[in-house]
Coordinates of C-alpha atoms in Angstrom, one line a residue:
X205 CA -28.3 26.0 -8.4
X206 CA -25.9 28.5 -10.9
X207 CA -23.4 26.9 -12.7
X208 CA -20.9 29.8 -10.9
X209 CA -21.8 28.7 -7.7
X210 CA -21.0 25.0 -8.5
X211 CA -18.1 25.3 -10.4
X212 CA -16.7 27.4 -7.5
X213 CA -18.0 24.3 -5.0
X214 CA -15.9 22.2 -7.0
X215 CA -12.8 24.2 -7.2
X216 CA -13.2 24.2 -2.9
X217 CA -13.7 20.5 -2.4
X218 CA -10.6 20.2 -4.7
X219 CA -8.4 22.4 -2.8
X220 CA -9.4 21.1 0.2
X221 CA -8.6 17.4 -0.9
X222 CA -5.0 18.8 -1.7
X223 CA -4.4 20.4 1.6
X224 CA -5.7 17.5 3.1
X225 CA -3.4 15.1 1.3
X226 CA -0.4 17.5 1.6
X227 CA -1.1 17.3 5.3
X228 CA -1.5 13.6 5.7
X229 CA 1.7 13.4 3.7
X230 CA 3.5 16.0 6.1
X231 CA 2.2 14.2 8.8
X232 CA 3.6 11.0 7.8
X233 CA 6.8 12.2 7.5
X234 CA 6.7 13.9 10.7
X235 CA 5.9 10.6 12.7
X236 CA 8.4 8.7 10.3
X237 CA 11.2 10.9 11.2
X238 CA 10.1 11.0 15.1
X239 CA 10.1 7.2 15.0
X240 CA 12.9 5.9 13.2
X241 CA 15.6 8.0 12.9
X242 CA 16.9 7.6 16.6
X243 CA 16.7 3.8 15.6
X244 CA 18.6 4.3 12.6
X245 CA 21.6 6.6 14.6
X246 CA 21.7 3.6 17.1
X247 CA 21.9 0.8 14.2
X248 CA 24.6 2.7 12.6
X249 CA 26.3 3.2 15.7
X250 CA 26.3 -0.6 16.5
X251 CA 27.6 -1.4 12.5
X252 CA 30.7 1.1 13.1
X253 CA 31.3 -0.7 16.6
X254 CA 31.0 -4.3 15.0
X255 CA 33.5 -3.3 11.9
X256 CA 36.1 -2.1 14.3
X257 CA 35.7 -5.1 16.3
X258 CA 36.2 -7.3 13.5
X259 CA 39.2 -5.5 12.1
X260 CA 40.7 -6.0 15.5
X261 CA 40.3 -9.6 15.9
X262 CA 41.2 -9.5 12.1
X263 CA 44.6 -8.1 12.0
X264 CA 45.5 -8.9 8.8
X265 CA 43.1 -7.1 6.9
X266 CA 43.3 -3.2 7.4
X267 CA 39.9 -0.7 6.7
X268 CA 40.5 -0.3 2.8
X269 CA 40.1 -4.3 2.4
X270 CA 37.5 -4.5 4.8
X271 CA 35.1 -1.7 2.9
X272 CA 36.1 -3.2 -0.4
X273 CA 34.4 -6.4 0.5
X274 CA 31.7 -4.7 1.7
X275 CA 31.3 -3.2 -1.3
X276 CA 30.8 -5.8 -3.0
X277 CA 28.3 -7.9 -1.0
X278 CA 26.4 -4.9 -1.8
X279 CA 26.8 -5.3 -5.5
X280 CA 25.8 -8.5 -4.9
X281 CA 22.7 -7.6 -2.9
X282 CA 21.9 -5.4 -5.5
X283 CA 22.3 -8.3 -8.7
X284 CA 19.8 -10.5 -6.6
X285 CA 22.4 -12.5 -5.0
X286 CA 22.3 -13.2 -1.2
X287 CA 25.5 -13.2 0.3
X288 CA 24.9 -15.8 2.8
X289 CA 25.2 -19.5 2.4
X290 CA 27.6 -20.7 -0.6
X291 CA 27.1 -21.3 -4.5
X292 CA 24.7 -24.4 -3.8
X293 CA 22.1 -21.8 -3.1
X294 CA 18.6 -22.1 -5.2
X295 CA 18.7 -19.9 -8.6
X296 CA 16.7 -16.2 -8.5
X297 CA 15.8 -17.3 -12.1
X298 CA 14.0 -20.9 -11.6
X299 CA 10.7 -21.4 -13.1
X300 CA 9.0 -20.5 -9.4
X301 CA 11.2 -17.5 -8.9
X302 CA 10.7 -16.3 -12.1
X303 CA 7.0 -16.6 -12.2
X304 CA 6.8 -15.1 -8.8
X305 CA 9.1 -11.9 -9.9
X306 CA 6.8 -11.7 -13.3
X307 CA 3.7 -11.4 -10.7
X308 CA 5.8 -8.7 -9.1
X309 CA 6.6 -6.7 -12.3
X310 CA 2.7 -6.9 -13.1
X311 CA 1.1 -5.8 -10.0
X312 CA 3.4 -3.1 -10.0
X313 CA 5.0 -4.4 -6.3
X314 CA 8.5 -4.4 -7.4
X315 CA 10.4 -5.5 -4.1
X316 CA 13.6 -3.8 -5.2
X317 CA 15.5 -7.4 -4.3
X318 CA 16.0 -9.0 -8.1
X319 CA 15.7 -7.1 -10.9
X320 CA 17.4 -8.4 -14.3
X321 CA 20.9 -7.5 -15.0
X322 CA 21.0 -8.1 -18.7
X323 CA 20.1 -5.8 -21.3
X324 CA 17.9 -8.4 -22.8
X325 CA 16.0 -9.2 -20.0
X326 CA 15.7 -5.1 -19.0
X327 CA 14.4 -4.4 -22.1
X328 CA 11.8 -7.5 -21.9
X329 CA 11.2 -6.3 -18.7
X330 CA 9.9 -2.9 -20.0
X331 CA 7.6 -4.4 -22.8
X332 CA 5.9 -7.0 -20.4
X333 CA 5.1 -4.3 -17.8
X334 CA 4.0 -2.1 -20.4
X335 CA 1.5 -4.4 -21.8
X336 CA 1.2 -6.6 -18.4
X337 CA 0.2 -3.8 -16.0
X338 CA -2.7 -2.5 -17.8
X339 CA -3.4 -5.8 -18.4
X340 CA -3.0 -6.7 -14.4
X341 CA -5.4 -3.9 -14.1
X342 CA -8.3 -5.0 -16.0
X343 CA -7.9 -8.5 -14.7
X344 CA -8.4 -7.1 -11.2
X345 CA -11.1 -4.7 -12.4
X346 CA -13.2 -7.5 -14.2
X347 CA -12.4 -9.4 -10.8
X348 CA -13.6 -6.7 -8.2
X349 CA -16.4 -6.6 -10.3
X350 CA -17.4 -9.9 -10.2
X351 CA -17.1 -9.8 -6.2
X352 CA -19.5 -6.3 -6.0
X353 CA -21.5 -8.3 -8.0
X354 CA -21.7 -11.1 -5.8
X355 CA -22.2 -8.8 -2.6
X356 CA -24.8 -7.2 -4.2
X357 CA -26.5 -10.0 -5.0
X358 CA -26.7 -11.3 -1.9
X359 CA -28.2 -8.4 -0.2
X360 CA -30.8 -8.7 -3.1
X361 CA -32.4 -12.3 -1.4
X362 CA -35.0 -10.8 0.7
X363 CA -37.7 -8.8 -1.3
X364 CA -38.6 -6.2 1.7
X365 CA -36.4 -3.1 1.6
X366 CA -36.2 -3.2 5.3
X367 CA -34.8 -6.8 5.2
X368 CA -32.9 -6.0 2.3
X369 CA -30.6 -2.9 3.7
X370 CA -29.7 -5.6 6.8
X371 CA -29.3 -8.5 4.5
X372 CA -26.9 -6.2 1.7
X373 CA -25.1 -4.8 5.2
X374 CA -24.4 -8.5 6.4
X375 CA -23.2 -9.9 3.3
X376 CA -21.0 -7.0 2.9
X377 CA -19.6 -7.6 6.6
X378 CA -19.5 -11.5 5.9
X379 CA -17.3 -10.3 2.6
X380 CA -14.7 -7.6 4.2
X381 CA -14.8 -10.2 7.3
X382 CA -13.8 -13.7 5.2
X383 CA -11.6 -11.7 2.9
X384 CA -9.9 -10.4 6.2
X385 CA -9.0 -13.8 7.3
X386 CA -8.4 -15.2 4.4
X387 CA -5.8 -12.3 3.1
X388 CA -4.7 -10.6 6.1
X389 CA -5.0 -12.8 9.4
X390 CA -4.1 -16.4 8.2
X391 CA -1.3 -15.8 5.7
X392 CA 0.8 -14.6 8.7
X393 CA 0.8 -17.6 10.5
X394 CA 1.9 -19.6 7.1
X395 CA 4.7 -17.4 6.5
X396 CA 5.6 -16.9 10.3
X397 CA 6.1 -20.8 10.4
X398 CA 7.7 -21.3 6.6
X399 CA 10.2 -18.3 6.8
X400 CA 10.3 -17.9 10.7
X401 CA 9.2 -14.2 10.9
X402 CA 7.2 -13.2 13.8
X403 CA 3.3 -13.1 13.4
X404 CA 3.9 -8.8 13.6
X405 CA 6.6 -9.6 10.9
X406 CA 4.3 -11.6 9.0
X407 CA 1.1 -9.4 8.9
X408 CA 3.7 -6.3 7.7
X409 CA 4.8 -8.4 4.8
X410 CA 1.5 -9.3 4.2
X411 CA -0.4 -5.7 3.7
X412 CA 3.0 -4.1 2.0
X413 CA 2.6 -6.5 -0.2
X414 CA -0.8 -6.7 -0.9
X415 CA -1.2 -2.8 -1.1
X416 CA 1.8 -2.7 -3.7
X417 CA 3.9 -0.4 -1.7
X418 CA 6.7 -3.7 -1.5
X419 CA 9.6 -2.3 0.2
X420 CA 11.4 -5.3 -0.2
X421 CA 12.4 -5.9 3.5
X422 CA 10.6 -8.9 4.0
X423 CA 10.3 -11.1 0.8
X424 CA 9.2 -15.1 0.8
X425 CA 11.6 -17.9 -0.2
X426 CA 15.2 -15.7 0.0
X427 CA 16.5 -17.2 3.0
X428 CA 19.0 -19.9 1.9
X429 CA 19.1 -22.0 5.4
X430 CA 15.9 -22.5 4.7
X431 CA 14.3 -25.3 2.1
X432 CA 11.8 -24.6 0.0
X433 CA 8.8 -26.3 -1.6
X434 CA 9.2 -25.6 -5.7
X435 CA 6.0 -24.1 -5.7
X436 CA 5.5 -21.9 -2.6
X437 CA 6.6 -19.1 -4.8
X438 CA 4.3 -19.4 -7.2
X439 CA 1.3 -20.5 -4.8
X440 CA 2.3 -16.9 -3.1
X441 CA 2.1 -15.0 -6.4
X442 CA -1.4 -16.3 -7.0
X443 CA -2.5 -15.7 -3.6
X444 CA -0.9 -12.1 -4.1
X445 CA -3.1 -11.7 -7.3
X446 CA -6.2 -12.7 -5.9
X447 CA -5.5 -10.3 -2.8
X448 CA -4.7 -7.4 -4.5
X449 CA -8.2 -7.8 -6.1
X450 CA -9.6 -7.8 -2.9
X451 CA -7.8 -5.1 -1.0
X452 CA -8.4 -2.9 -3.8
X453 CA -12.3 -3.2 -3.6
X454 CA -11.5 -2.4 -0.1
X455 CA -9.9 0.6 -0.6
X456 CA -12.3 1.5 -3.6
X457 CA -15.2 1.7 -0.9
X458 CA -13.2 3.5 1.6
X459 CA -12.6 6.2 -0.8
X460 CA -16.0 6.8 -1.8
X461 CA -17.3 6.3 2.0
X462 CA -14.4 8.8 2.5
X463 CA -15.0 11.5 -0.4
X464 CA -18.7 11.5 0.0
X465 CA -18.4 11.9 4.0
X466 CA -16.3 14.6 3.7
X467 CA -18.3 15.8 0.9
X468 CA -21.3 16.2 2.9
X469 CA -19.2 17.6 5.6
X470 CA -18.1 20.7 2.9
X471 CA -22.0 21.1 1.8
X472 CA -23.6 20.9 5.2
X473 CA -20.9 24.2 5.9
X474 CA -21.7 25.5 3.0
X475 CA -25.6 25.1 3.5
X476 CA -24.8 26.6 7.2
X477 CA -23.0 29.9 6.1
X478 CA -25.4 31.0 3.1
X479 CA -28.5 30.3 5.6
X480 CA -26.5 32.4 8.5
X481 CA -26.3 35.1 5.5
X482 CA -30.2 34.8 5.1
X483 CA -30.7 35.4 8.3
X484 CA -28.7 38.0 9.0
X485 CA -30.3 40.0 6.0
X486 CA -33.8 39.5 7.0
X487 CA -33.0 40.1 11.1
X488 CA -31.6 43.6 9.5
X489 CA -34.4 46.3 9.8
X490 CA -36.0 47.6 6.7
X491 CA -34.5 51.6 5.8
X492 CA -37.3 54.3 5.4
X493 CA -37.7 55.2 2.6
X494 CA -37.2 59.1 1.8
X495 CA -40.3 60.2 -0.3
X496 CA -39.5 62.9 -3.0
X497 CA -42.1 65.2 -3.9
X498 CA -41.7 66.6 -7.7

């Protein structure tokens, strides 16, 4: 094949892989905006009704005081302190807390719920995610790798290629199956029963977190009526570690399955329209030739 003719390929399955991503992000946005914003007009709605219903049963404040104190259980939210429940509450910064907020800054999840509000600790902060995330990545590189390799090797048992493809296709489905349960479907039910989400509740925390996107909406051990073992925090940070290695092998496969089906897709039309070209020059009759005599 040219190299024109290829490097033009490529600059067509490139463009089409923008549009396409433009387009799923344009689509998001569409369904986002279809979905939540009447939700968020009627939650805003109830918050205005609720304010003036507490300044009337609470004469003796007036609207200035009342949005000054909102302001700052805001600035509290913001420092990492939840307003609810008193001074007695469990420190962000404990050993657990702070190991599970160091897992956070390493995996890049960043829940958006404590952040440090020193300039030590923000400048530390910067220095261990520049040296922690690359080195977050390679741990969960070297640890993908070393679950391929295990897949692989399974499928690699039975000597017959026949028996080989179904073997490799099981232990692959045994893998994405166990590693479902383990990561996506159990979990859930711990953390619907510890922090007294709903299962639906639980599985959203769950895949945010696991994919990095952390929102910070739903984060384990922050509800202060609620006590604590020392090290669920920390037990969740490994279990976030070991499931990010995981979901990214996942999503590693999809996107090859992905590129090289649609791929395929973009050469098979490709193939289609420079054999219809063929065949339209050769169905075209031959023109006489006009014979010159000298």
């Amino acid at each position: 094949m040219p190299l024109p003719t290829i490097h033009n390929r490529q600059i067509s399955w490139t463009l089409l892989l923008i549009v396409g991503y433009l387009c799923y992000l344009l689509l998001g946005a569409m369904v986002f905006h279809l979905l939540e914003t009447r939700a968020e007009s009627h939650f805003r709605d109830q918050f205005q009704l609720k304010k003036l219903k507490f300044l009337q049963n609470h004469t003796c404040l007036d609207r200035q005081d009342l949005e000054q104190f909102a302001q700052v259980l805001m600035e509290a939210w913001e420092k990492g302190v939840n307003p609810e429940g008193n001074s007695t509450n469990t420190s962000n910064w404990d050993f657990g807390n702070s190991f599970f907020f160091a897992g956070t800054v390493v995996t890049t999840i960043g829940y958006g719920n404590q952040s440090p509000s020193t300039v030590a600790g923000q400048i530390f902060c910067v220095f261990y995610a520049l040296f922690g995330v690359p080195l977050n990545l390679a741990f969960l590189n070297q640890l993908g790798k070393g679950l391929n390799a295990h897949v692989i090797t399974l499928g690699r048992w039975v000597q017959k290629p026949g028996r080989a493809q179904v073997v490799q296709t099981l232990a692959v489905a045994i893998f994405l199956t166990a590693g479902t349960l383990f990561f996506l479907v159990f979990p859930p039910l711990v953390f619907s029963y510890v922090e007294g989400w709903s299962y639906g509740e639980g599985f959203y925390f769950t895949f945010i977190t696991l994919s990095t996107i952390g929102f910070g909406d739903y984060v384990v051990g922050t509800n202060p009526n609620k006590h604590y073992i020392p090290a669920y925090r920390s037990l969740t940070a490994i279990w976030i570690v070991l499931g990010l290695a995981w979901l990214a092998l996942v999503f590693n496969v999809g996107a090859d399955l992905m590129e090289k089906f649609l791929q395929q897709k973009w050469q098979k039309t490709d193939i289609s329209l420079a054999e219809g070209a063929t065949t339209k020059l050769e169905d075209e009759p031959e023109q006489p030739r006009i014979h010159t005599h000298s």
